[in-house]
């Protein structure tokens, strides 16, 4: 394991909790790092309440110390294995404490370009509401990569890129420009056509209008309707995207200020493709 992050163009911070979805997040981070020249740090936070089962303070402290040693060994083995196999710089950090508090402090200290998190299968309808994901979307203004449940971002060049709305595809952020340079596959642009409140809302999903335009882009334009998000997620999956890029609204006015209107939020919830939330 490298003791310090090597000099790379970007820095990725992967949040691990030893679940399958977080390991998928690490795999996606590795593959993204190969494309955009990034170093990776893995950060694991564990709540003391998950470990301590004794009322005796000395026994509790001993248990925490044993767990810290075991967790660090496990993390070192993980990052050493991935780093050696993939020939990519990876470091790790571990902390006991409140997950959100520790993540907030670590982000402030390390200033990553992208925070990478896993996407668990939601127990409720809305994955983006509540917990660490919601906190990051509300409070962290940098890039966020949300992994699919079981789909990996393909490493190497010619990643199939999709963009949700015009502001995403025309974004001048360096990471977006670097991603665009690394593929010869036409971009996919998914748009929701604004029909106005006087137009009757369709009750069933209709096929999108598809057309090729300049700058190597294929547009899928959907009529605004009550099940637009289902149609969008269906076509995102159908086009076998490797990565979907989404721009947060500059004026956070809907969805309890997480930065997306309801249709886009629902689309992110329903798709299993890795989603890159672009910073403002």
Coordinates of C-alpha atoms in Angstrom, one line a residue:
X1 CA 0.0 0.0 0.0
X2 CA 1.2 3.5 -0.8
X3 CA 1.6 5.6 2.3
X4 CA 0.8 8.8 0.4
X5 CA -1.3 9.6 -2.6
X6 CA 0.8 9.8 -5.7
X7 CA 0.5 12.8 -8.0
X8 CA -2.5 12.3 -10.3
X9 CA -4.9 14.7 -12.1
X10 CA -7.9 13.8 -9.9
X11 CA -8.5 12.4 -6.4
X12 CA -11.4 9.9 -5.7
X13 CA -12.6 9.2 -2.2
X14 CA -14.4 5.9 -1.9
X15 CA -16.7 5.4 1.1
X16 CA -16.6 1.8 2.3
X17 CA -18.8 0.0 4.8
X18 CA -17.9 -3.6 3.9
X19 CA -21.2 -4.2 2.1
X20 CA -21.4 -5.6 -1.5
X21 CA -22.5 -2.2 -2.8
X22 CA -19.5 -0.4 -1.4
X23 CA -17.1 -3.0 -3.0
X24 CA -18.9 -2.3 -6.3
X25 CA -18.3 1.4 -5.7
X26 CA -14.5 0.6 -5.2
X27 CA -14.5 -1.3 -8.5
X28 CA -16.2 1.6 -10.3
X29 CA -13.7 4.0 -8.8
X30 CA -10.8 1.9 -10.0
X31 CA -12.2 1.8 -13.6
X32 CA -13.0 5.5 -13.6
X33 CA -9.5 6.3 -12.3
X34 CA -7.9 4.5 -15.2
X35 CA -9.8 6.7 -17.6
X36 CA -9.3 10.1 -16.1
X37 CA -5.9 9.6 -14.3
X38 CA -7.0 9.6 -10.7
X39 CA -5.7 8.4 -7.4
X40 CA -8.0 6.6 -4.9
X41 CA -8.4 6.9 -1.2
X42 CA -10.7 4.4 0.6
X43 CA -12.3 5.6 3.8
X44 CA -14.1 3.4 6.2
X45 CA -16.1 4.7 9.2
X46 CA -17.5 2.3 11.8
X47 CA -19.8 3.3 14.6
X48 CA -18.6 2.3 18.1
X49 CA -22.2 1.1 18.8
X50 CA -21.6 -1.7 16.3
X51 CA -18.7 -3.0 18.2
X52 CA -19.1 -2.3 22.0
X53 CA -21.3 -4.7 23.8
X54 CA -20.0 -4.2 27.3
X55 CA -20.9 -1.8 30.1
X56 CA -17.5 -2.0 31.6
X57 CA -15.4 0.9 30.2
X58 CA -12.0 -1.0 30.2
X59 CA -13.6 -4.0 28.3
X60 CA -15.2 -1.6 25.9
X61 CA -11.9 0.2 25.2
X62 CA -10.2 -3.1 24.7
X63 CA -12.8 -4.2 22.3
X64 CA -12.6 -1.0 20.3
X65 CA -8.8 -1.3 20.1
X66 CA -9.0 -4.9 18.9
X67 CA -11.6 -3.9 16.3
X68 CA -9.5 -1.0 15.1
X69 CA -6.5 -3.3 14.5
X70 CA -8.6 -5.9 12.7
X71 CA -10.4 -3.3 10.5
X72 CA -7.1 -1.7 9.5
X73 CA -5.6 -5.1 8.6
X74 CA -8.7 -5.9 6.5
X75 CA -8.6 -2.6 4.8
X76 CA -4.9 -2.8 4.1
X77 CA -5.3 -6.3 2.6
X78 CA -8.1 -5.0 0.4
X79 CA -6.4 -1.9 -1.0
X80 CA -3.0 -3.8 -1.4
X81 CA -4.7 -6.5 -3.4
X82 CA -6.7 -4.1 -5.6
X83 CA -3.8 -1.7 -6.0
X84 CA -1.3 -4.4 -7.1
X85 CA -3.8 -6.1 -9.4
X86 CA -4.9 -2.9 -11.1
X87 CA -1.6 -1.1 -10.9
X88 CA -3.2 2.0 -9.6
X89 CA -2.4 4.1 -6.4
X90 CA -4.7 3.5 -3.5
X91 CA -4.4 4.6 0.1
X92 CA -6.9 4.0 3.0
X93 CA -8.1 5.6 6.2
X94 CA -10.2 4.3 9.1
X95 CA -12.1 6.0 11.9
X96 CA -14.5 5.2 14.7
X97 CA -17.4 7.6 15.2
X98 CA -20.6 9.0 13.6
X99 CA -20.5 8.2 9.9
X100 CA -21.8 11.5 8.6
X101 CA -19.6 13.6 11.0
X102 CA -16.5 11.6 10.2
X103 CA -17.1 11.7 6.5
X104 CA -17.8 15.5 6.6
X105 CA -14.5 16.0 8.5
X106 CA -12.5 13.8 6.2
X107 CA -13.8 15.5 3.0
X108 CA -13.0 18.9 4.4
X109 CA -9.4 17.7 5.1
X110 CA -8.7 15.8 1.9
X111 CA -10.8 17.8 -0.6
X112 CA -11.4 15.1 -3.2
X113 CA -12.7 15.8 -6.7
X114 CA -15.3 13.0 -6.6
X115 CA -16.8 11.1 -3.6
X116 CA -17.8 7.5 -4.6
X117 CA -20.6 5.7 -2.8
X118 CA -22.4 2.5 -3.3
X119 CA -26.1 2.3 -4.1
X120 CA -28.0 -0.1 -1.9
X121 CA -31.2 -1.7 -3.0
X122 CA -33.7 0.7 -1.3
X123 CA -36.0 -0.6 1.4
X124 CA -38.2 2.4 0.6
X125 CA -39.2 3.9 -2.7
X126 CA -36.7 6.8 -2.6
X127 CA -33.0 5.9 -2.4
X128 CA -31.9 9.5 -2.4
X129 CA -33.8 10.6 0.7
X130 CA -32.2 10.1 4.1
X131 CA -28.8 8.9 5.3
X132 CA -25.3 9.6 3.9
X133 CA -26.4 9.9 0.3
X134 CA -28.9 12.6 1.0
X135 CA -26.4 14.4 3.2
X136 CA -23.8 14.4 0.5
X137 CA -26.2 15.7 -2.2
X138 CA -27.4 18.5 0.1
X139 CA -24.0 19.6 1.5
X140 CA -21.2 18.5 -0.7
X141 CA -20.8 20.6 -3.8
X142 CA -18.2 18.4 -5.6
X143 CA -18.7 15.4 -7.9
X144 CA -20.4 12.3 -6.5
X145 CA -20.3 8.9 -8.2
X146 CA -23.2 6.7 -7.2
X147 CA -22.6 3.1 -8.2
X148 CA -25.2 0.8 -9.7
X149 CA -26.3 -2.1 -7.5
X150 CA -24.3 -4.7 -9.5
X151 CA -23.2 -3.1 -12.7
X152 CA -19.6 -1.9 -13.1
X153 CA -18.3 1.0 -15.1
X154 CA -16.2 -0.6 -17.8
X155 CA -12.5 0.3 -17.6
X156 CA -10.4 1.5 -20.5
X157 CA -11.4 3.8 -23.3
X158 CA -14.7 3.9 -25.3
X159 CA -16.9 4.1 -22.2
X160 CA -20.5 4.6 -23.3
X161 CA -21.5 8.0 -21.9
X162 CA -25.0 9.3 -21.3
X163 CA -26.2 12.7 -20.2
X164 CA -29.4 13.7 -18.5
X165 CA -30.4 17.1 -20.0
X166 CA -28.5 19.7 -22.0
X167 CA -26.6 21.3 -19.1
X168 CA -24.9 17.9 -18.4
X169 CA -23.6 17.4 -21.9
X170 CA -22.4 20.9 -22.4
X171 CA -20.7 21.1 -19.0
X172 CA -17.2 22.5 -19.1
X173 CA -16.0 20.7 -16.0
X174 CA -12.6 19.0 -16.6
X175 CA -13.7 15.5 -15.7
X176 CA -16.6 15.7 -18.3
X177 CA -14.2 16.9 -21.0
X178 CA -11.7 14.2 -20.2
X179 CA -14.4 11.5 -20.3
X180 CA -15.6 12.8 -23.7
X181 CA -12.0 12.6 -25.1
X182 CA -11.8 8.9 -24.1
X183 CA -14.5 7.5 -26.2
X184 CA -15.5 7.2 -29.9
X185 CA -18.9 5.9 -29.1
X186 CA -21.7 8.5 -29.8
X187 CA -22.9 10.2 -26.7
X188 CA -26.5 9.6 -25.6
X189 CA -28.5 12.6 -24.5
X190 CA -31.8 12.0 -22.6
X191 CA -34.1 15.0 -22.4
X192 CA -37.6 15.7 -21.0
X193 CA -39.6 17.9 -23.3
X194 CA -41.4 20.6 -21.3
X195 CA -45.0 20.7 -22.4
X196 CA -46.5 23.3 -20.1
X197 CA -49.2 22.9 -17.4
X198 CA -52.0 23.2 -19.9
X199 CA -51.1 20.1 -21.8
X200 CA -52.8 16.9 -20.7
X201 CA -50.5 14.6 -18.9
X202 CA -50.1 11.3 -20.7
X203 CA -51.2 8.2 -18.8
X204 CA -48.8 5.8 -20.5
X205 CA -45.2 6.0 -21.6
X206 CA -44.7 6.9 -25.3
X207 CA -41.7 6.1 -27.4
X208 CA -39.1 8.9 -27.4
X209 CA -38.2 10.9 -30.4
X210 CA -34.7 9.8 -31.5
X211 CA -32.4 11.8 -33.8
X212 CA -28.7 12.1 -34.5
X213 CA -27.2 15.6 -34.3
X214 CA -23.8 17.2 -34.7
X215 CA -21.0 16.6 -32.2
X216 CA -21.4 12.8 -32.2
X217 CA -24.6 12.8 -30.1
X218 CA -27.9 10.8 -30.2
X219 CA -30.8 12.5 -28.6
X220 CA -33.7 10.7 -26.9
X221 CA -36.4 13.3 -26.2
X222 CA -39.4 12.3 -23.9
X223 CA -42.7 13.9 -23.6
X224 CA -43.3 15.1 -20.0
X225 CA -45.6 12.6 -18.3
X226 CA -46.3 10.9 -15.0
X227 CA -44.2 7.9 -15.8
X228 CA -41.4 9.6 -17.7
X229 CA -38.8 8.4 -15.1
X230 CA -39.7 4.7 -15.9
X231 CA -39.3 5.4 -19.6
X232 CA -36.0 7.2 -19.1
X233 CA -34.5 4.4 -16.9
X234 CA -35.7 1.8 -19.4
X235 CA -33.9 3.5 -22.3
X236 CA -30.8 4.2 -20.2
X237 CA -30.6 0.4 -19.5
X238 CA -31.4 -0.4 -23.1
X239 CA -28.5 1.7 -24.5
X240 CA -26.0 -0.1 -22.2
X241 CA -24.5 3.0 -20.8
X242 CA -21.3 2.7 -18.8
X243 CA -21.9 6.0 -17.0
X244 CA -24.8 8.5 -16.8
X245 CA -23.8 12.2 -16.1
X246 CA -26.3 14.4 -14.3
X247 CA -25.9 18.1 -13.5
X248 CA -27.4 19.5 -10.3
X249 CA -29.7 22.5 -10.5
X250 CA -27.9 25.7 -9.7
X251 CA -31.0 26.9 -7.8
X252 CA -32.0 24.1 -5.6
X253 CA -35.7 24.5 -5.4
X254 CA -37.2 21.1 -5.5
X255 CA -36.8 17.6 -3.8
X256 CA -36.0 19.1 -0.4
X257 CA -32.9 20.9 -1.9
X258 CA -31.0 17.9 -3.0
X259 CA -30.6 19.6 -6.3
X260 CA -32.9 17.7 -8.7
X261 CA -36.4 18.0 -10.0
X262 CA -38.7 15.1 -9.2
X263 CA -38.4 13.3 -12.6
X264 CA -34.6 13.3 -12.6
X265 CA -34.6 12.1 -9.0
X266 CA -36.9 9.2 -9.8
X267 CA -34.8 8.3 -12.8
X268 CA -31.6 8.1 -10.7
X269 CA -33.5 5.9 -8.2
X270 CA -34.7 3.5 -10.9
X271 CA -31.6 3.1 -13.0
X272 CA -28.9 0.6 -12.2
X273 CA -26.2 2.4 -14.3
X274 CA -23.4 4.2 -12.4
X275 CA -24.4 7.9 -12.1
X276 CA -21.9 10.8 -11.9
X277 CA -23.4 13.8 -10.2
X278 CA -21.6 16.8 -11.6
X279 CA -20.5 19.7 -9.3
X280 CA -22.0 23.1 -9.7

